[in-house]
């Protein structure tokens, strides 16, 4: 009852005209920033943070929170429309979102992304409201060894679950791991695989890589296949883009499952929304009714990814507020903002600053509503973009790719790297090698390396730290099953086939 009373007091603070306007502005800016490749929520919050120092702290955090949610919504737009994820969490959304767009169902994919994002975000906020302290304690149970085991599980499952051939999926995963190792080593500060190039000392930038492999490769495919937009234009309309009852029934269970899982992943230090969206997608692929068809253009895949990353974004606030530990890069920037306002996150925050805390939590409900309303209002204009003939779209997408790659470091090296990765991705698609495992492994491997190094530093190089933890042992056991089960199934299938032939 105390929680409900505190939440109502928070709403009394957040539902004032200035704060509602701040939420609307933040959500709208977040959608635009999230849809632009190369920016993302971390950059967006960092850019807006100095502008909020002159505001009332509650108004400022409301605007930043709404911007954070808006970025989660906006990242899916470019992934669905152009096959260029606006941010790392949207990589998984592109697996089904862009195939839906190619089928003339971009509007349905956008509606699904927005509704599922709202459901996932709401689940995360509700769990934060009633179980914030408990969730933070669960997050503390995951030390470096447990987080490393979780990421190992994710990496091992990528190759098996994404793509038609597990062998090709694993090859793509290993290539992504190798690319992520380029640059100055995290442990000893020594250059690795740089070939004496100064441009590679900081490693390979994610944005040029993802723009090239998703965006520019699509330009090459459109040029080679000569997509005819005439038939596509007849299928696209706002009325046809709305979800019917059967489609709503398909995405609700996926969104609910993914929202709960994504929230639990979001509270883990360093896991982030990318891990949340991917594990939610894996869960849907394993237990969903149409799980085997994910990756071919299913709205359940879009729902799982978007609900997972939005719930993870909400989950990252639990350790931030209760323990002062940021669960993601964006939460780390927000932590700096809280300290600038004189607010010290930690166990005593709820007692010392209840107005601020519950104003922030209630503003998350407000920001989520503003984000979904703003996102839904943009869909009719986005649907009309698909009526543009490929002859005009190809140069526009190519320019977006070049500008997006150049804007990261203002370097032509990134542009050339983007073009080269696009050519490689095109030939990978021709040879039926999936691109998504490569990009997801590229994102997850640095986090694995950091957690592994921290775990070994704690144990002074003793690998038994991974076997002394029940959580780590369980995760490693599941990883072993992922690797062994397909091999056992193949052996059993061969033995049965031989017995049938012998008879």
Coordinates of C-alpha atoms in Angstrom, one line a residue:
X1 CA 0.0 0.0 0.0
X2 CA 2.9 2.4 0.8
X3 CA 4.2 1.8 -2.7
X4 CA 0.9 2.7 -4.3
X5 CA 0.6 5.9 -2.2
X6 CA 4.2 6.9 -3.1
X7 CA 3.5 6.2 -6.8
X8 CA 0.4 8.4 -6.7
X9 CA 2.4 11.2 -5.1
X10 CA 4.9 10.7 -7.9
X11 CA 2.2 11.0 -10.5
X12 CA 1.0 14.2 -8.8
X13 CA 4.5 15.6 -9.5
X14 CA 5.1 14.3 -13.0
X15 CA 1.6 15.1 -14.4
X16 CA 2.1 18.8 -14.3
X17 CA 2.1 20.8 -17.6
X18 CA 5.9 21.4 -17.7
X19 CA 6.7 17.8 -17.0
X20 CA 4.2 16.4 -19.5
X21 CA 5.7 18.7 -22.1
X22 CA 9.2 17.6 -21.2
X23 CA 8.2 14.0 -21.6
X24 CA 6.7 14.7 -25.0
X25 CA 9.8 16.6 -26.2
X26 CA 12.1 13.9 -24.8
X27 CA 10.1 11.1 -26.5
X28 CA 10.0 12.8 -29.9
X29 CA 13.7 13.6 -29.8
X30 CA 14.5 10.1 -28.7
X31 CA 12.6 8.6 -31.7
X32 CA 14.5 10.8 -34.1
X33 CA 17.9 10.1 -32.4
X34 CA 17.2 6.3 -32.2
X35 CA 16.3 6.1 -35.9
X36 CA 19.6 7.8 -37.0
X37 CA 22.3 5.1 -37.3
X38 CA 25.4 6.1 -35.3
X39 CA 23.7 7.9 -32.4
X40 CA 21.6 5.7 -30.1
X41 CA 20.4 6.2 -26.5
X42 CA 23.9 6.7 -24.9
X43 CA 24.8 9.5 -27.3
X44 CA 21.3 11.0 -27.2
X45 CA 21.2 11.2 -23.4
X46 CA 24.8 12.5 -23.2
X47 CA 24.0 15.3 -25.7
X48 CA 20.8 16.3 -23.9
X49 CA 22.2 16.0 -20.3
X50 CA 24.0 19.4 -20.2
X51 CA 20.8 21.2 -21.4
X52 CA 18.8 19.8 -18.4
X53 CA 21.1 21.2 -15.7
X54 CA 19.2 24.5 -15.6
X55 CA 15.9 22.6 -15.2
X56 CA 14.2 21.3 -12.1
X57 CA 15.8 17.9 -11.4
X58 CA 12.6 16.1 -11.8
X59 CA 11.7 17.8 -15.0
X60 CA 15.2 17.1 -16.3
X61 CA 15.1 13.4 -15.5
X62 CA 11.6 13.1 -17.0
X63 CA 12.9 14.4 -20.3
X64 CA 16.0 12.1 -20.2
X65 CA 13.9 9.1 -19.3
X66 CA 11.5 9.8 -22.1
X67 CA 14.4 10.3 -24.5
X68 CA 15.8 6.9 -23.4
X69 CA 12.5 5.2 -24.2
X70 CA 12.1 7.1 -27.5
X71 CA 15.5 5.8 -28.6
X72 CA 14.4 2.2 -28.0
X73 CA 11.4 2.8 -30.2
X74 CA 13.2 4.7 -32.9
X75 CA 16.0 2.2 -33.4
X76 CA 13.5 -0.3 -34.9
X77 CA 12.3 2.2 -37.6
X78 CA 15.5 2.3 -39.7
X79 CA 15.9 -1.5 -39.1
X80 CA 12.5 -2.3 -40.5
X81 CA 12.4 0.3 -43.3
X82 CA 16.0 0.3 -44.5
X83 CA 17.6 -2.8 -42.9
X84 CA 19.9 -0.4 -41.1
X85 CA 19.6 -0.8 -37.3
X86 CA 19.7 2.6 -35.5
X87 CA 21.3 1.0 -32.5
X88 CA 22.7 -2.3 -31.4
X89 CA 19.5 -3.6 -29.8
X90 CA 17.7 -3.2 -33.1
X91 CA 19.9 -5.7 -34.9
X92 CA 17.6 -8.5 -33.8
X93 CA 14.6 -6.5 -34.9
X94 CA 15.9 -6.4 -38.4
X95 CA 15.9 -10.2 -38.7
X96 CA 12.1 -10.2 -39.1
X97 CA 11.3 -6.6 -39.5
X98 CA 13.0 -6.0 -42.9
X99 CA 11.7 -9.3 -44.4
X100 CA 8.2 -8.1 -43.5
X101 CA 8.9 -4.8 -45.2
X102 CA 10.0 -6.6 -48.3
X103 CA 6.7 -8.5 -48.2
X104 CA 4.7 -5.2 -48.2
X105 CA 4.0 -5.4 -44.5
X106 CA 6.2 -2.7 -43.1
X107 CA 3.3 -1.0 -41.5
X108 CA 2.4 -4.2 -39.6
X109 CA 6.0 -4.5 -38.5
X110 CA 6.1 -0.9 -37.3
X111 CA 2.8 -1.3 -35.4
X112 CA 4.1 -4.5 -33.9
X113 CA 7.4 -2.9 -32.8
X114 CA 5.6 0.0 -31.1
X115 CA 3.0 -2.1 -29.3
X116 CA 5.5 -4.6 -28.2
X117 CA 7.9 -1.9 -27.0
X118 CA 5.1 -0.4 -25.0
X119 CA 4.2 -3.8 -23.4
X120 CA 7.8 -4.7 -22.7
X121 CA 8.5 -1.2 -21.2
X122 CA 5.4 -1.3 -19.1
X123 CA 6.3 -4.8 -17.7
X124 CA 9.8 -3.5 -16.9
X125 CA 8.5 -0.3 -15.1
X126 CA 5.9 -2.3 -13.1
X127 CA 8.5 -4.7 -12.0
X128 CA 10.8 -1.8 -11.1
X129 CA 7.9 -0.2 -9.1
X130 CA 7.1 -3.1 -6.9
X131 CA 10.3 -5.1 -6.9
X132 CA 13.1 -2.6 -7.5
X133 CA 15.1 -3.5 -4.4
X134 CA 14.6 -7.2 -4.8
X135 CA 15.6 -7.1 -8.5
X136 CA 18.8 -5.2 -7.6
X137 CA 19.7 -7.9 -5.1
X138 CA 19.2 -10.5 -7.9
X139 CA 21.5 -8.5 -10.1
X140 CA 24.2 -8.5 -7.4
X141 CA 24.1 -12.3 -7.5
X142 CA 25.6 -12.1 -11.0
X143 CA 29.3 -11.3 -10.6
X144 CA 31.8 -11.3 -13.4
X145 CA 31.9 -15.1 -13.6
X146 CA 28.1 -15.4 -13.9
X147 CA 27.9 -12.7 -16.5
X148 CA 30.7 -14.3 -18.5
X149 CA 28.9 -17.7 -18.4
X150 CA 25.6 -16.0 -19.5
X151 CA 27.4 -14.3 -22.5
X152 CA 29.1 -17.6 -23.4
X153 CA 25.6 -19.2 -23.5
X154 CA 24.4 -16.4 -25.8
X155 CA 27.4 -16.7 -28.1
X156 CA 27.0 -20.5 -28.4
X157 CA 23.3 -20.2 -29.1
X158 CA 23.7 -17.6 -31.8
X159 CA 25.2 -19.9 -34.4
X160 CA 22.8 -22.7 -33.8
X161 CA 19.6 -20.6 -33.8
X162 CA 20.1 -17.9 -36.5
X163 CA 20.4 -19.0 -40.0
X164 CA 19.5 -22.2 -41.9
X165 CA 22.8 -24.0 -41.3
X166 CA 24.2 -24.2 -37.8
X167 CA 27.7 -24.8 -39.3
X168 CA 27.5 -21.5 -41.3
X169 CA 26.0 -19.7 -38.3
X170 CA 28.9 -20.8 -36.1
X171 CA 31.4 -19.7 -38.8
X172 CA 29.8 -16.2 -38.9
X173 CA 29.9 -16.1 -35.0
X174 CA 33.7 -16.9 -35.0
X175 CA 34.3 -14.2 -37.6
X176 CA 32.4 -11.7 -35.4
X177 CA 34.5 -12.7 -32.4
X178 CA 37.7 -12.2 -34.4
X179 CA 36.7 -8.8 -35.6
X180 CA 35.9 -7.7 -32.1
X181 CA 39.4 -8.6 -31.0
X182 CA 41.0 -6.0 -33.3
X183 CA 42.5 -3.0 -31.5
X184 CA 44.2 -2.3 -28.1
X185 CA 43.6 -5.2 -25.8
X186 CA 41.5 -4.5 -22.7
X187 CA 43.7 -6.4 -20.3
X188 CA 47.3 -5.5 -21.1
X189 CA 47.0 -2.5 -23.5
X190 CA 48.8 -4.2 -26.4
X191 CA 47.7 -3.8 -30.0
X192 CA 46.0 -6.9 -31.5
X193 CA 45.5 -7.6 -35.2
X194 CA 46.0 -4.0 -36.2
X195 CA 48.6 -4.7 -39.0
X196 CA 50.4 -1.5 -37.9
X197 CA 47.4 0.6 -39.0
X198 CA 46.7 3.6 -36.8
X199 CA 43.1 3.4 -37.8
X200 CA 42.6 0.1 -36.2
X201 CA 44.2 0.9 -32.8
X202 CA 40.7 1.8 -31.4
X203 CA 39.2 -1.3 -32.9
X204 CA 36.6 -1.6 -35.5
X205 CA 33.7 0.8 -35.0
X206 CA 30.3 -0.9 -34.7
X207 CA 28.3 1.6 -36.7
X208 CA 30.3 1.5 -40.0
X209 CA 30.2 -2.3 -39.7
X210 CA 26.5 -2.6 -39.1
X211 CA 25.7 0.0 -41.7
X212 CA 27.8 -1.8 -44.3
X213 CA 26.5 -5.3 -43.5
X214 CA 22.9 -4.4 -43.2
X215 CA 22.4 -1.2 -45.2
X216 CA 25.0 -1.0 -48.1
X217 CA 24.6 -4.8 -48.7
X218 CA 20.9 -4.1 -49.2
X219 CA 21.8 -1.4 -51.7
X220 CA 23.8 -3.9 -53.7
X221 CA 21.0 -6.5 -53.5
X222 CA 18.5 -3.9 -54.8
X223 CA 20.8 -3.0 -57.7
X224 CA 21.3 -6.7 -58.7
X225 CA 17.8 -8.0 -58.2
X226 CA 16.0 -4.9 -59.6
X227 CA 13.2 -4.9 -57.1
X228 CA 9.9 -3.9 -58.7
X229 CA 8.0 -1.5 -56.5
X230 CA 4.9 -1.4 -58.6
X231 CA 3.4 -4.5 -57.0
X232 CA 4.5 -3.5 -53.6
X233 CA 2.8 -0.1 -53.7
X234 CA -0.6 -1.8 -54.2
X235 CA -0.2 -3.8 -51.0
X236 CA 0.7 -0.9 -48.8
X237 CA -1.8 1.3 -47.1
X238 CA -2.5 2.5 -43.5
X239 CA -5.6 0.3 -43.2
X240 CA -3.7 -2.8 -44.3
X241 CA -1.0 -1.9 -41.9
X242 CA -3.2 -2.2 -38.8
X243 CA -3.0 -5.4 -36.9
X244 CA -6.1 -7.6 -36.8
X245 CA -7.3 -9.6 -33.8
X246 CA -5.4 -12.8 -34.8
X247 CA -2.2 -10.9 -35.2
X248 CA -2.6 -9.2 -31.8
X249 CA -3.2 -12.6 -30.2
X250 CA 0.1 -13.7 -31.8
X251 CA 2.2 -10.9 -30.4
X252 CA 0.8 -10.6 -26.9
X253 CA 2.3 -13.8 -25.5
X254 CA 5.6 -13.2 -27.2
X255 CA 5.7 -9.6 -25.8
X256 CA 4.8 -10.8 -22.3
X257 CA 7.4 -13.5 -22.2
X258 CA 10.1 -11.3 -23.7
X259 CA 9.2 -8.4 -21.4
X260 CA 9.8 -10.5 -18.2
X261 CA 13.0 -12.1 -19.5
X262 CA 14.3 -8.8 -20.9
X263 CA 13.7 -7.1 -17.5
X264 CA 15.6 -9.8 -15.7
X265 CA 18.5 -9.4 -18.1
X266 CA 18.5 -5.6 -17.9
X267 CA 19.2 -5.7 -14.1
X268 CA 22.5 -7.5 -14.7
X269 CA 25.5 -5.2 -14.7
X270 CA 26.8 -4.8 -18.2
X271 CA 24.3 -7.0 -19.9
X272 CA 22.4 -4.3 -21.7
X273 CA 19.4 -4.1 -24.0
X274 CA 21.2 -5.9 -26.8
X275 CA 21.6 -9.0 -24.7
X276 CA 18.0 -8.7 -23.5
X277 CA 16.6 -8.4 -27.1
X278 CA 18.7 -11.4 -28.3
X279 CA 17.8 -13.7 -25.4
X280 CA 14.2 -12.8 -25.7
X281 CA 14.4 -13.7 -29.5
X282 CA 16.1 -17.0 -28.6
X283 CA 13.3 -17.8 -26.1
X284 CA 10.6 -17.1 -28.6
X285 CA 12.3 -19.2 -31.2
X286 CA 12.5 -22.2 -28.8
X287 CA 9.1 -22.1 -27.2
X288 CA 6.9 -19.9 -29.5
X289 CA 4.2 -21.5 -31.6
X290 CA 5.8 -20.3 -34.9
X291 CA 9.4 -20.3 -33.5
X292 CA 10.8 -22.3 -36.5
X293 CA 9.7 -19.6 -38.9
X294 CA 11.4 -16.7 -37.1
X295 CA 13.8 -14.9 -39.4
X296 CA 11.6 -15.2 -42.4
X297 CA 9.4 -12.3 -41.6
X298 CA 7.2 -13.0 -38.6
X299 CA 5.7 -10.4 -36.4
X300 CA 6.4 -12.6 -33.3
X301 CA 10.2 -12.0 -34.0
X302 CA 9.7 -8.3 -34.0
X303 CA 7.6 -8.4 -30.9
X304 CA 10.1 -10.5 -29.0
X305 CA 13.1 -8.3 -29.8
X306 CA 11.4 -5.0 -29.1
X307 CA 9.7 -6.1 -25.9
X308 CA 13.0 -7.6 -24.7
X309 CA 15.1 -4.4 -25.3
X310 CA 12.6 -2.0 -23.8
X311 CA 12.1 -4.2 -20.7
X312 CA 15.9 -4.4 -20.4
X313 CA 16.1 -0.6 -20.6
X314 CA 13.6 -0.3 -17.7
X315 CA 15.4 -3.1 -15.8
X316 CA 18.7 -1.2 -15.8
X317 CA 17.1 1.4 -13.5
X318 CA 16.8 -1.1 -10.6
X319 CA 20.5 -1.4 -9.8
X320 CA 21.0 2.3 -10.6
X321 CA 18.5 3.6 -8.1
X322 CA 18.8 0.9 -5.4
X323 CA 22.6 0.3 -5.5
X324 CA 24.1 3.1 -7.5
X325 CA 25.3 0.6 -10.1
X326 CA 24.5 1.3 -13.7
X327 CA 23.2 -1.7 -15.7
X328 CA 23.9 -0.2 -19.1
X329 CA 25.9 2.6 -20.8
X330 CA 22.9 4.9 -20.9
X331 CA 22.3 4.2 -17.2
X332 CA 25.9 5.2 -16.5
X333 CA 25.4 8.6 -18.2
X334 CA 22.2 9.0 -16.1
X335 CA 24.2 8.2 -13.0
X336 CA 26.5 11.1 -13.8
X337 CA 23.4 13.4 -14.2
X338 CA 22.0 12.3 -10.9
X339 CA 25.2 13.2 -9.2
X340 CA 25.3 16.6 -10.9
X341 CA 21.9 17.2 -9.4
X342 CA 23.2 16.3 -6.0
X343 CA 21.2 13.0 -5.9
X344 CA 23.3 10.0 -4.5
X345 CA 21.8 6.7 -5.7
X346 CA 22.0 3.8 -3.3
X347 CA 20.1 2.0 -0.6
X348 CA 19.1 5.2 1.2
X349 CA 17.8 7.0 -1.9
X350 CA 14.2 5.9 -1.3
X351 CA 14.3 7.3 2.2
X352 CA 16.3 10.5 1.6
X353 CA 14.7 11.6 -1.7
X354 CA 11.3 10.0 -2.0
X355 CA 9.9 12.8 -4.1
X356 CA 12.6 12.5 -6.7
X357 CA 12.6 8.7 -6.8
X358 CA 8.9 8.3 -7.2
X359 CA 8.7 11.3 -9.5
X360 CA 11.3 9.5 -11.7
X361 CA 9.4 6.1 -11.6
X362 CA 6.1 7.7 -12.4
X363 CA 7.7 9.7 -15.2
X364 CA 8.8 6.4 -16.8
X365 CA 5.1 5.5 -17.2
X366 CA 4.5 8.9 -18.7
X367 CA 7.5 8.7 -20.9
X368 CA 6.5 5.3 -22.2
X369 CA 3.0 6.5 -23.1
X370 CA 4.4 9.6 -24.8
X371 CA 6.9 7.5 -26.7
X372 CA 4.3 5.0 -28.0
X373 CA 1.9 7.9 -29.0
X374 CA 4.6 9.7 -30.8
X375 CA 5.8 6.6 -32.5
X376 CA 2.3 5.6 -33.7
X377 CA 1.7 9.1 -35.1
X378 CA 4.8 8.8 -37.3
X379 CA 3.8 5.4 -38.9
X380 CA 1.5 6.8 -41.7
X381 CA 4.4 9.0 -42.9
X382 CA 6.8 6.1 -42.8
X383 CA 4.5 3.9 -44.8
X384 CA 4.3 6.4 -47.6
X385 CA 8.1 6.3 -47.9
X386 CA 7.8 2.8 -49.2
X387 CA 6.0 4.1 -52.3
X388 CA 9.2 5.8 -53.4
X389 CA 10.6 3.8 -56.5
X390 CA 13.9 2.0 -56.0
X391 CA 15.5 4.2 -58.6
X392 CA 15.3 7.0 -56.0
X393 CA 15.6 4.9 -52.9
X394 CA 18.9 3.3 -53.8
X395 CA 20.9 6.6 -54.0
X396 CA 19.2 7.9 -50.9
X397 CA 20.0 4.8 -48.8
X398 CA 23.6 4.9 -50.2
X399 CA 24.0 8.5 -49.1
X400 CA 22.6 7.6 -45.6
X401 CA 25.1 4.8 -45.4
X402 CA 28.1 7.0 -46.3
X403 CA 27.0 9.9 -44.0
X404 CA 26.3 7.6 -41.1
X405 CA 29.7 5.8 -41.4
X406 CA 31.6 9.1 -41.7
X407 CA 29.8 10.8 -38.8
X408 CA 31.1 8.4 -36.2
X409 CA 34.8 9.4 -36.3
X410 CA 34.8 11.9 -39.2
X411 CA 37.1 9.5 -41.0
X412 CA 37.1 8.3 -44.6
X413 CA 38.6 5.0 -43.3
X414 CA 35.2 4.2 -41.8
X415 CA 33.5 4.9 -45.1
X416 CA 35.8 2.6 -47.0
X417 CA 35.4 0.0 -44.3
X418 CA 31.6 0.3 -44.5
X419 CA 31.7 -0.2 -48.3
X420 CA 34.0 -3.2 -47.9
X421 CA 31.9 -4.8 -45.2
X422 CA 28.8 -4.3 -47.4
X423 CA 30.4 -6.1 -50.3
X424 CA 31.4 -9.0 -47.9
X425 CA 27.9 -9.1 -46.4
X426 CA 26.4 -9.3 -49.9
X427 CA 28.5 -12.3 -50.9
X428 CA 27.7 -13.9 -47.5
X429 CA 24.0 -13.6 -48.2
X430 CA 24.6 -15.1 -51.7
X431 CA 26.4 -18.0 -50.0
X432 CA 23.7 -18.3 -47.4
X433 CA 25.9 -17.3 -44.5
X434 CA 23.9 -15.3 -41.9
X435 CA 25.1 -11.8 -41.0
X436 CA 23.3 -11.4 -37.7
X437 CA 25.4 -13.9 -35.7
X438 CA 28.6 -12.0 -36.8
X439 CA 27.2 -8.6 -35.6
X440 CA 25.8 -10.0 -32.3
X441 CA 29.1 -11.8 -31.6
X442 CA 30.9 -8.5 -32.3
X443 CA 28.8 -6.7 -29.7
X444 CA 28.9 -9.4 -27.0
X445 CA 32.6 -10.5 -27.2
X446 CA 34.1 -7.3 -25.5
X447 CA 31.6 -7.7 -22.6
X448 CA 32.7 -11.4 -22.4
X449 CA 36.4 -10.4 -22.4
X450 CA 35.8 -7.8 -19.6
X451 CA 33.8 -10.2 -17.4
X452 CA 36.3 -13.0 -18.0
X453 CA 39.2 -10.9 -17.1
X454 CA 37.5 -9.5 -13.9
X455 CA 36.6 -13.0 -12.8
X456 CA 40.2 -14.3 -13.3
X457 CA 41.6 -11.2 -11.5
X458 CA 39.3 -12.0 -8.5
X459 CA 40.4 -15.6 -8.4
X460 CA 44.0 -14.8 -9.2
X461 CA 43.9 -16.9 -12.4
X462 CA 42.0 -19.8 -11.0
X463 CA 39.3 -21.1 -13.4
X464 CA 37.5 -22.9 -10.5
X465 CA 35.6 -19.6 -9.9
X466 CA 33.3 -20.6 -12.8
X467 CA 32.5 -24.0 -11.1
X468 CA 32.1 -22.7 -7.5
X469 CA 29.1 -20.6 -8.5
X470 CA 25.8 -22.5 -8.9
X471 CA 24.5 -19.9 -11.4
X472 CA 27.7 -20.1 -13.5
X473 CA 27.7 -23.9 -13.5
X474 CA 24.0 -24.0 -14.5
X475 CA 24.6 -21.6 -17.4
X476 CA 27.7 -23.5 -18.5
X477 CA 25.7 -26.8 -18.4
X478 CA 23.0 -25.3 -20.6
X479 CA 25.7 -24.1 -23.0
X480 CA 27.1 -27.7 -23.1
X481 CA 23.6 -29.0 -23.9
X482 CA 23.3 -26.4 -26.8
X483 CA 26.5 -27.8 -28.3
X484 CA 26.0 -31.5 -27.6
X485 CA 22.3 -31.9 -28.3
X486 CA 22.3 -31.2 -32.1
X487 CA 25.3 -33.6 -32.4
X488 CA 23.5 -36.4 -30.5
X489 CA 20.3 -35.8 -32.5
X490 CA 22.3 -36.2 -35.7
X491 CA 24.0 -39.4 -34.5
X492 CA 20.6 -40.9 -33.4
X493 CA 19.1 -40.0 -36.7
X494 CA 21.9 -41.7 -38.6
X495 CA 21.6 -44.9 -36.5
X496 CA 17.8 -45.0 -37.0
X497 CA 18.3 -44.5 -40.8
X498 CA 20.9 -47.3 -40.9
X499 CA 18.5 -49.7 -39.0
X500 CA 15.7 -48.9 -41.5
X501 CA 18.0 -49.5 -44.5
X502 CA 19.3 -52.8 -42.9
X503 CA 15.7 -54.1 -42.7

